Short mmCIF file of C-alpha atoms and ligand atoms in Angstrom, two decimals:
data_model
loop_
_atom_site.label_atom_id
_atom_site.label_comp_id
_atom_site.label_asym_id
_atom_site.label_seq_id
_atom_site.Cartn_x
_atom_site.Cartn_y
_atom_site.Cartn_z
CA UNK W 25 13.00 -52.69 34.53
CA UNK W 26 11.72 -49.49 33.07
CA UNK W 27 8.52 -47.76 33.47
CA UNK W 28 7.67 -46.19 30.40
CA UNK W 29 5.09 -43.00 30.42
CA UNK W 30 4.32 -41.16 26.86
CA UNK W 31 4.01 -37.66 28.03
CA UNK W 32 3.19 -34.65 25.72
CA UNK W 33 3.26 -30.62 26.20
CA UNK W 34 -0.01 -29.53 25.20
CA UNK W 35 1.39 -26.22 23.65
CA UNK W 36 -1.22 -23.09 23.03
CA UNK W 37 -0.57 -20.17 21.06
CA UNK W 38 -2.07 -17.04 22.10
CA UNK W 39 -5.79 -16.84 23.34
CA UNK W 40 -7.23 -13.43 22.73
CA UNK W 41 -9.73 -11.52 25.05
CA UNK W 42 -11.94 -11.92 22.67
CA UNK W 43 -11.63 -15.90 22.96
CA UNK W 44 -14.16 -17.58 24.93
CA UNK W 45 -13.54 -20.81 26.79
CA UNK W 46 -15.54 -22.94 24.77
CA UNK W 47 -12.81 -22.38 22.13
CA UNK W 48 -10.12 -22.63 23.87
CA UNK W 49 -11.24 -26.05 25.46
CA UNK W 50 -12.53 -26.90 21.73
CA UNK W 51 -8.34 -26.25 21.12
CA UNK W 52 -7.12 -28.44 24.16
CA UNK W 53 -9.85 -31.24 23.00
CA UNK W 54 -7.90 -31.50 19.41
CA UNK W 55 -4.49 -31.83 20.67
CA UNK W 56 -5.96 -34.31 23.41
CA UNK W 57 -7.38 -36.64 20.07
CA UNK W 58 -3.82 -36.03 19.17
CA UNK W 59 -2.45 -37.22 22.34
CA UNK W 60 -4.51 -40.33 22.30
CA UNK W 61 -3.74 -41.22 18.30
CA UNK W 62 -0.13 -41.14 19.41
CA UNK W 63 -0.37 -43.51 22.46
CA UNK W 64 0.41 -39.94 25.09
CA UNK W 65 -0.96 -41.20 28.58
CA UNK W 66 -0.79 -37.78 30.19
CA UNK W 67 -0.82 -34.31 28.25
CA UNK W 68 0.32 -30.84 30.30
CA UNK W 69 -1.55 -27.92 29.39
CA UNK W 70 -0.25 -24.30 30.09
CA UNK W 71 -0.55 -22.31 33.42
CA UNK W 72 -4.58 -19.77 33.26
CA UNK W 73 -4.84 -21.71 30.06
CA UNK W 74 -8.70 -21.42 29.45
CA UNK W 75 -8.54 -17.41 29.04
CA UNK W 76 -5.74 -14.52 27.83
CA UNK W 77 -3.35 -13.41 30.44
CA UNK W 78 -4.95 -10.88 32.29
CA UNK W 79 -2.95 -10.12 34.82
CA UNK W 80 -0.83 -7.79 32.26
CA UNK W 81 -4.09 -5.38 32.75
CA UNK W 82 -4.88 -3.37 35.53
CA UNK W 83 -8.40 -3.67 36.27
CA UNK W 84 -10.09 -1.80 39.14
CA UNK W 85 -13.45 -3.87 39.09
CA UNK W 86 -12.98 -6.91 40.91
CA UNK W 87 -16.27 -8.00 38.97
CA UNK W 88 -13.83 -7.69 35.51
CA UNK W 89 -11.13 -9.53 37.02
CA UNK W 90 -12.92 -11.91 38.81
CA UNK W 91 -14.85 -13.02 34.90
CA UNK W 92 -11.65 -14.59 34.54
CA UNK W 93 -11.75 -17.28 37.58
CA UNK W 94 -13.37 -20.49 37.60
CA UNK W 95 -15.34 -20.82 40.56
CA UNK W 96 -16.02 -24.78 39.91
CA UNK W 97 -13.90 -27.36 38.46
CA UNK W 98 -14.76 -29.13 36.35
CA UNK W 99 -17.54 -26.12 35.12
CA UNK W 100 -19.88 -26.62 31.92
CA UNK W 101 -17.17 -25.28 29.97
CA UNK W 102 -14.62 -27.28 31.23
CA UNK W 103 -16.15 -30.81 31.60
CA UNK W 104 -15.42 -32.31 28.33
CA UNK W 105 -11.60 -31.95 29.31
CA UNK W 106 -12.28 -34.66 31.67
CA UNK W 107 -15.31 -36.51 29.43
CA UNK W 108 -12.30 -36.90 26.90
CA UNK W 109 -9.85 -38.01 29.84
CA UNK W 110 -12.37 -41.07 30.49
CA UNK W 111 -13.11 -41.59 26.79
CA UNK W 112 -9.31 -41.58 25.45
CA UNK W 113 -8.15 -43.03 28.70
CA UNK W 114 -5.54 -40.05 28.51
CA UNK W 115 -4.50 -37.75 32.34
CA UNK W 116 -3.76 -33.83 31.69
CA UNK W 117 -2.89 -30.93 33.62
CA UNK W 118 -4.54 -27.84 33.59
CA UNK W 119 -3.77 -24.61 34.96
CA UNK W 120 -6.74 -21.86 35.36
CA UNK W 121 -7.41 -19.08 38.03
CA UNK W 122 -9.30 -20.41 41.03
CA UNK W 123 -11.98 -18.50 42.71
CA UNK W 124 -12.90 -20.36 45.75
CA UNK W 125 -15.25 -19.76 49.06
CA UNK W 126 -12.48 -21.31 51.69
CA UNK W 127 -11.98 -20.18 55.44
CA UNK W 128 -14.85 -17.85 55.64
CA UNK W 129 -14.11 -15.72 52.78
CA UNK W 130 -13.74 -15.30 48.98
CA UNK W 131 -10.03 -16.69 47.83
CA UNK W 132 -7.94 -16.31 44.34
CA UNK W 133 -5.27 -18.91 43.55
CA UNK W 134 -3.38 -19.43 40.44
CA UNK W 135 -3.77 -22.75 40.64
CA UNK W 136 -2.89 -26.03 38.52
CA UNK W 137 -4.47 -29.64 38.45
CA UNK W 138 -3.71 -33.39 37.27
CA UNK W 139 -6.54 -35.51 36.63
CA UNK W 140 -5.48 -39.45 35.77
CA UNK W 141 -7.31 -41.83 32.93
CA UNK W 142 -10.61 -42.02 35.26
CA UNK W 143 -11.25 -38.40 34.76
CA UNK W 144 -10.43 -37.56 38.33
CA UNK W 145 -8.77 -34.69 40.10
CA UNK W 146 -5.62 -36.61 41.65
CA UNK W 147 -3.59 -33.74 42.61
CA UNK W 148 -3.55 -30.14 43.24
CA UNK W 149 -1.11 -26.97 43.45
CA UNK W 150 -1.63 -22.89 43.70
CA UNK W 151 0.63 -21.05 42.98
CA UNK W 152 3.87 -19.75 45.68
CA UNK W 153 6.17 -17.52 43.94
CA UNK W 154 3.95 -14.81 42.48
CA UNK W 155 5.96 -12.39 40.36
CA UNK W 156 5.64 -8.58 39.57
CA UNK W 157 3.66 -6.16 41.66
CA UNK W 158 0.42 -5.37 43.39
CA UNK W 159 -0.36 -1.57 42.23
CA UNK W 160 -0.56 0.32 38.82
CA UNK W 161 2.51 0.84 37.35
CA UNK W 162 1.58 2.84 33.91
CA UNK W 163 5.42 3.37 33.07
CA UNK W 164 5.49 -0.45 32.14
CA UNK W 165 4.68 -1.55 28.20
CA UNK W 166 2.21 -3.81 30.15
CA UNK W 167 1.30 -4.56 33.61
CA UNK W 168 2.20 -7.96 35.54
CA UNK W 169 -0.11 -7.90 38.52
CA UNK W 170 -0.34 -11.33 39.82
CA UNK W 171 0.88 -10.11 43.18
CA UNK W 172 -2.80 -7.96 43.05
CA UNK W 173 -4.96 -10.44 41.89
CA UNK W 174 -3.74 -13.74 43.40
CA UNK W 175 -2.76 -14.64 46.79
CA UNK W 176 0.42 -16.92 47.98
CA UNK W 177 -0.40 -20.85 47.32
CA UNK W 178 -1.11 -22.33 50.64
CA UNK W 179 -0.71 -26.17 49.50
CA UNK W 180 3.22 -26.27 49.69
CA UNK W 181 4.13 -28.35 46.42
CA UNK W 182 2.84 -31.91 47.64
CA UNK W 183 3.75 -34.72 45.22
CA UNK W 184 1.23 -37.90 44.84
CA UNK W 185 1.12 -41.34 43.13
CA UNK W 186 -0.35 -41.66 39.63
CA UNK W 187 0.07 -43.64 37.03
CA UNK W 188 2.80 -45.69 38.48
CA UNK W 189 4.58 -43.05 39.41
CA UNK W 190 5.45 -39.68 41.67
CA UNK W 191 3.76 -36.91 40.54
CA UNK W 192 4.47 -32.78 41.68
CA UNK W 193 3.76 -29.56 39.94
CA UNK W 194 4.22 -25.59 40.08
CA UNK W 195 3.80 -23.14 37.67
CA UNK W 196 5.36 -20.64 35.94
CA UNK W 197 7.52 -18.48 37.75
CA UNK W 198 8.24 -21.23 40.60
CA UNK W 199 10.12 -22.51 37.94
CA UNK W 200 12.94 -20.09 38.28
CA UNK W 201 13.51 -20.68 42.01
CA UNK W 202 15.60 -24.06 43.09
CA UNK W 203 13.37 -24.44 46.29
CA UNK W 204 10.54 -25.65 44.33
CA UNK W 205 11.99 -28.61 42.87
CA UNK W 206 14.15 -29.37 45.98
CA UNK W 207 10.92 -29.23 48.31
CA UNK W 208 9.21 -32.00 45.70
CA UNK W 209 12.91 -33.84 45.17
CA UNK W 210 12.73 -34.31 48.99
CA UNK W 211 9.08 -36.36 47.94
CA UNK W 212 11.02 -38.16 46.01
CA UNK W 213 9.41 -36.79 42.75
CA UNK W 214 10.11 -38.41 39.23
CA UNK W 215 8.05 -36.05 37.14
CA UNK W 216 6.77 -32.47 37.49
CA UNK W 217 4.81 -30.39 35.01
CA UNK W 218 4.55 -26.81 35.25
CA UNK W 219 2.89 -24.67 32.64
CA UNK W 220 4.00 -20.87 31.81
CA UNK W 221 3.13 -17.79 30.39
CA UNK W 222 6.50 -15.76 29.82
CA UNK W 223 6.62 -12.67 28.24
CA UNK W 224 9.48 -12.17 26.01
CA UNK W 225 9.45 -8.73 27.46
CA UNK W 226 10.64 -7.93 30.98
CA UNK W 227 9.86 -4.11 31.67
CA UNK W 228 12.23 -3.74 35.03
CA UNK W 229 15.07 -5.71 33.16
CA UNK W 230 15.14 -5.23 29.68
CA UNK W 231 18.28 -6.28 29.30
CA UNK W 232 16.89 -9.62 29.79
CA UNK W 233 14.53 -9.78 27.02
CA UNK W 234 17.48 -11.40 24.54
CA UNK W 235 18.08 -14.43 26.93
CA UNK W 236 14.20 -15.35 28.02
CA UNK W 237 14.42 -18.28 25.81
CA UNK W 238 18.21 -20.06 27.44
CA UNK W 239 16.76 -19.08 30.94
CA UNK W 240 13.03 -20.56 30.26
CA UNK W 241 15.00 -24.42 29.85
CA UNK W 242 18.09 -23.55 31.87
CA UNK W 243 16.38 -23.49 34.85
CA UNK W 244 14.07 -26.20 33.90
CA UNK W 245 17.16 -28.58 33.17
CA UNK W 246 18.69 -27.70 35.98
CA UNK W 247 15.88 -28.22 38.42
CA UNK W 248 15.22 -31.81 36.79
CA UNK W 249 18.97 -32.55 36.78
CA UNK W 250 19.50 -31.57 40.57
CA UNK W 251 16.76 -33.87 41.74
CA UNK W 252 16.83 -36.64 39.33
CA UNK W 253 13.03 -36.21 37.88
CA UNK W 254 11.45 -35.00 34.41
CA UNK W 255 10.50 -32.06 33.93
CA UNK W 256 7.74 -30.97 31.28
CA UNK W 257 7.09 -27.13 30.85
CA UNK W 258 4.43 -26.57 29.18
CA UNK W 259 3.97 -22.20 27.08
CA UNK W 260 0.70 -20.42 26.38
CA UNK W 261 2.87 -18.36 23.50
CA UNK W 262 2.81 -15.99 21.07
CA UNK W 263 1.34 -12.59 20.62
CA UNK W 264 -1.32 -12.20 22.75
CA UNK W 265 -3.52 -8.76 22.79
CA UNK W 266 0.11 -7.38 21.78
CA UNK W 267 1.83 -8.97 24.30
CA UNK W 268 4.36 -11.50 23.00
CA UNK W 269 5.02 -14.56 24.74
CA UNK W 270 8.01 -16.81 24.51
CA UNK W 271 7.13 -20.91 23.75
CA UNK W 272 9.82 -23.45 24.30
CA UNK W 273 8.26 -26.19 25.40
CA UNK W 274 10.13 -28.81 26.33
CA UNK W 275 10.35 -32.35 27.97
CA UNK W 276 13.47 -32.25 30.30
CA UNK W 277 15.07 -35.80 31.39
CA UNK W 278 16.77 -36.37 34.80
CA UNK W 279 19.73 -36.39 32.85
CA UNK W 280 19.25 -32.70 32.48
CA UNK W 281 18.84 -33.03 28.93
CA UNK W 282 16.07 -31.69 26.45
CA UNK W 283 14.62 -34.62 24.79
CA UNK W 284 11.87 -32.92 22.94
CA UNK W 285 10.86 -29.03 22.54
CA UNK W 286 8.60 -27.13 20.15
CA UNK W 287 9.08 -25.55 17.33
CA UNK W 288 6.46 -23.02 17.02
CA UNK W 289 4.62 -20.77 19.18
CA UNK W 290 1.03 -21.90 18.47
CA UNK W 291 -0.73 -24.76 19.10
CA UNK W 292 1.73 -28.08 19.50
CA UNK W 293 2.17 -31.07 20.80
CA UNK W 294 5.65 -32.19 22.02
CA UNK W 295 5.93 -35.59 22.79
CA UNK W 296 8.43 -38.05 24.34
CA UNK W 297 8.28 -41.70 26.01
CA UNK W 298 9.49 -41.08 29.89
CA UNK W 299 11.22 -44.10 31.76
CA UNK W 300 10.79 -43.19 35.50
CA UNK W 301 13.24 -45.35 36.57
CA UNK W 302 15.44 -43.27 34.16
CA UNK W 303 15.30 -41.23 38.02
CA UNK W 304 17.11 -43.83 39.75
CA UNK W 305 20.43 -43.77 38.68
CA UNK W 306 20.52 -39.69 40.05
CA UNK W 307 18.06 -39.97 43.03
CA UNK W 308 20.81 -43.29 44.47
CA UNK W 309 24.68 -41.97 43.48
CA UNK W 310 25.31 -37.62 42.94
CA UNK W 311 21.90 -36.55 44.11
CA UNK W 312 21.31 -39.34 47.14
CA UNK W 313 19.79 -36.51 49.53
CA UNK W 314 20.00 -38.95 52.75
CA UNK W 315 23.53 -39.51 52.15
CA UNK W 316 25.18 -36.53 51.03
CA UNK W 317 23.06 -33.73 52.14
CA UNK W 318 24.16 -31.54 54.99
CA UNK W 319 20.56 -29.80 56.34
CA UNK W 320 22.48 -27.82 59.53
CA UNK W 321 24.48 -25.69 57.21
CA UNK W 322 21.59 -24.80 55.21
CA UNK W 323 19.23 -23.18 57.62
CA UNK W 324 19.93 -19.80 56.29
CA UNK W 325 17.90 -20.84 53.30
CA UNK W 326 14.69 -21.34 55.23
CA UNK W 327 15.43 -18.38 58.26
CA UNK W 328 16.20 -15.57 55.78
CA UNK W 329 14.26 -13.95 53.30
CA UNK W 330 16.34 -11.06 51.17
CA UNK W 331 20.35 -11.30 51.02
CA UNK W 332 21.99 -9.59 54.06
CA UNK W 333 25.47 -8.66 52.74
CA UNK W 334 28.46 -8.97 55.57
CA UNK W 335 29.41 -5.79 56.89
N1 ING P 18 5.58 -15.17 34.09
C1 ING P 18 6.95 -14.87 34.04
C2 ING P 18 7.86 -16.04 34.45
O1 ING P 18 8.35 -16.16 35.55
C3 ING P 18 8.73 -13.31 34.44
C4 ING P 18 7.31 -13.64 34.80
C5 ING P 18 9.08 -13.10 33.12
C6 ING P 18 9.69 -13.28 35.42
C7 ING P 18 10.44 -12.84 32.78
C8 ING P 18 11.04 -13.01 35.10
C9 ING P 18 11.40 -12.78 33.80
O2 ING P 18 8.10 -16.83 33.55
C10 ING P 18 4.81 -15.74 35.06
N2 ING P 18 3.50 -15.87 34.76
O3 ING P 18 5.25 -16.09 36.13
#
């Protein structure tokens, strides 16, 4: 028995400042026709993918920052993504920045959805693990201030049914922490798409900057391989108002293997047929949670924050 899902990685190269969203969705809506010509039944797109990176300015009007958030979803702009959903019969993911009245008071998420083949919104995840730092820090090449201009995801990572199968998502720098795909394994996930925007460039650890590409699909191949589900990682890439931007998009199997990546940093699509039941044979022998897990010794995971070295 298999259950066979065409997935693609909706690769962008870089969107400029200068770039509205009209032309960036005008972008997403040819690789979409793409998508459909080649049978794809579900098409990631990258993490803030309707506008440049912005966090890598400091901005001290709100109003500035706050001209790149969607406050609906989908908007004007953003409705023939899910017009051509219904029309090709074709799910995506999106990720954009998410201004939204909750609770009494003005919120910003960095935030990703999955709308199915009917052109609805079927699942929904902000972003946890916000990296870099909340003030100006003029000593770096460029800033990275998503600590400052988005606040801590307060949906968990949930995981749903679609499409026949078990959906979850994060984005970006969640991708780099095991927790997030151990919270969805424990859902019993079989796919989860994550977009990124990675700068090749890491100002407090430049010594990383040579290895951005092997730790971009090490952790992704180790994540899917740990708890037996695909993984697609999805790049916004390639030089973007002088920032460059590694790509590397790639379909990951349970197996922990790369079955299909891309080979430029532009626009691409990456695409690969996806058995879910390719899951099984992890998710019931090496990575059977219920049997082999041991929860009691792990509790340091959840009750401490930083490392406490022993004495
Ligand atoms: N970007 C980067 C990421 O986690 C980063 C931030 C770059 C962290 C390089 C560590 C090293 O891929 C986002 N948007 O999270």
């Amino acid at each position: 028995m298999s259950r066979i899902l065409t997935v693609a990685a909706g690769q962008l190269g870089p969107i400029q400042r200068s770039h509205d969203r009209a032309s960036v969705v005008a972008r997403m809506l040819k690789l979409m026709e793409q998508a459909a010509a080649n049978g794809v039944d579900l098409v990631a797109f990258p993490e803030l993918a309707l506008t440049t990176f912005f966090p890598r300015w400091f901005m001290a009007d709100q109003a500035e920052v706050d001209s790149f958030f969607e406050r609906e979803m989908p908007s004007r702009e953003t409705a023939p993504l899910f017009e051509a959903a219904r029309r090709l019969k074709l799910g995506f993911t999106l990720g954009y920045a998410e201004l939204v009245e909750q609770d009494g008071r003005t919120r910003r998420f960095n935030t990703q959805i999955m709308v199915d083949k009917t052109g609805s919104v079927v699942g929904k995840y902000r972003k946890i693990h916000l990296p870099g730092h909340r003030e100006h820090e003029p000593w770096r090449a460029f800033q990275h201030l998503e600590k400052r201009y988005f606040e801590v995801g307060d949906l968990s990572w949930p995981v749903w049914r679609a499409m026949g199968g078990l959906f979850g998502m994060c984005i970006c720098n969640d991708r780099r922490w095991p927790e997030t795909y151990r919270v969805m394994g424990l859902q019993g996930v079989e796919m989860i798409l994550l977009g990124y925007n990675t700068p090749v460039h890491n100002p407090p650890a430049p010594d990383h900057d040579r290895l951005g590409d092997f730790h971009n699909h090490l952790v992704m191949q180790a994540g899917a391989y740990q708890n037996g589900t695909w993984v697609v990682g999805v790049a916004k890439c390639g030089v973007e108002e002088g920032c460059d931007m590694i790509g590397g998009s790639a379909i990951v199997a349970p197996t922990g293997e790369i079955v299909a990546q891309a080979i430029t940093r532009d626009d691409e699509l990456v695409i690969a047929r996806c058995d879910l039941d390719a899951c099984k044979s992890y998710k019931t022998t090496t990575f059977n949670f219920e049997r082999h897990r041991e929860p009691d010794q792990y509790r340091m995971i959840v009750e401490r924050k930083g490392a406490i070295e022993p004495p």
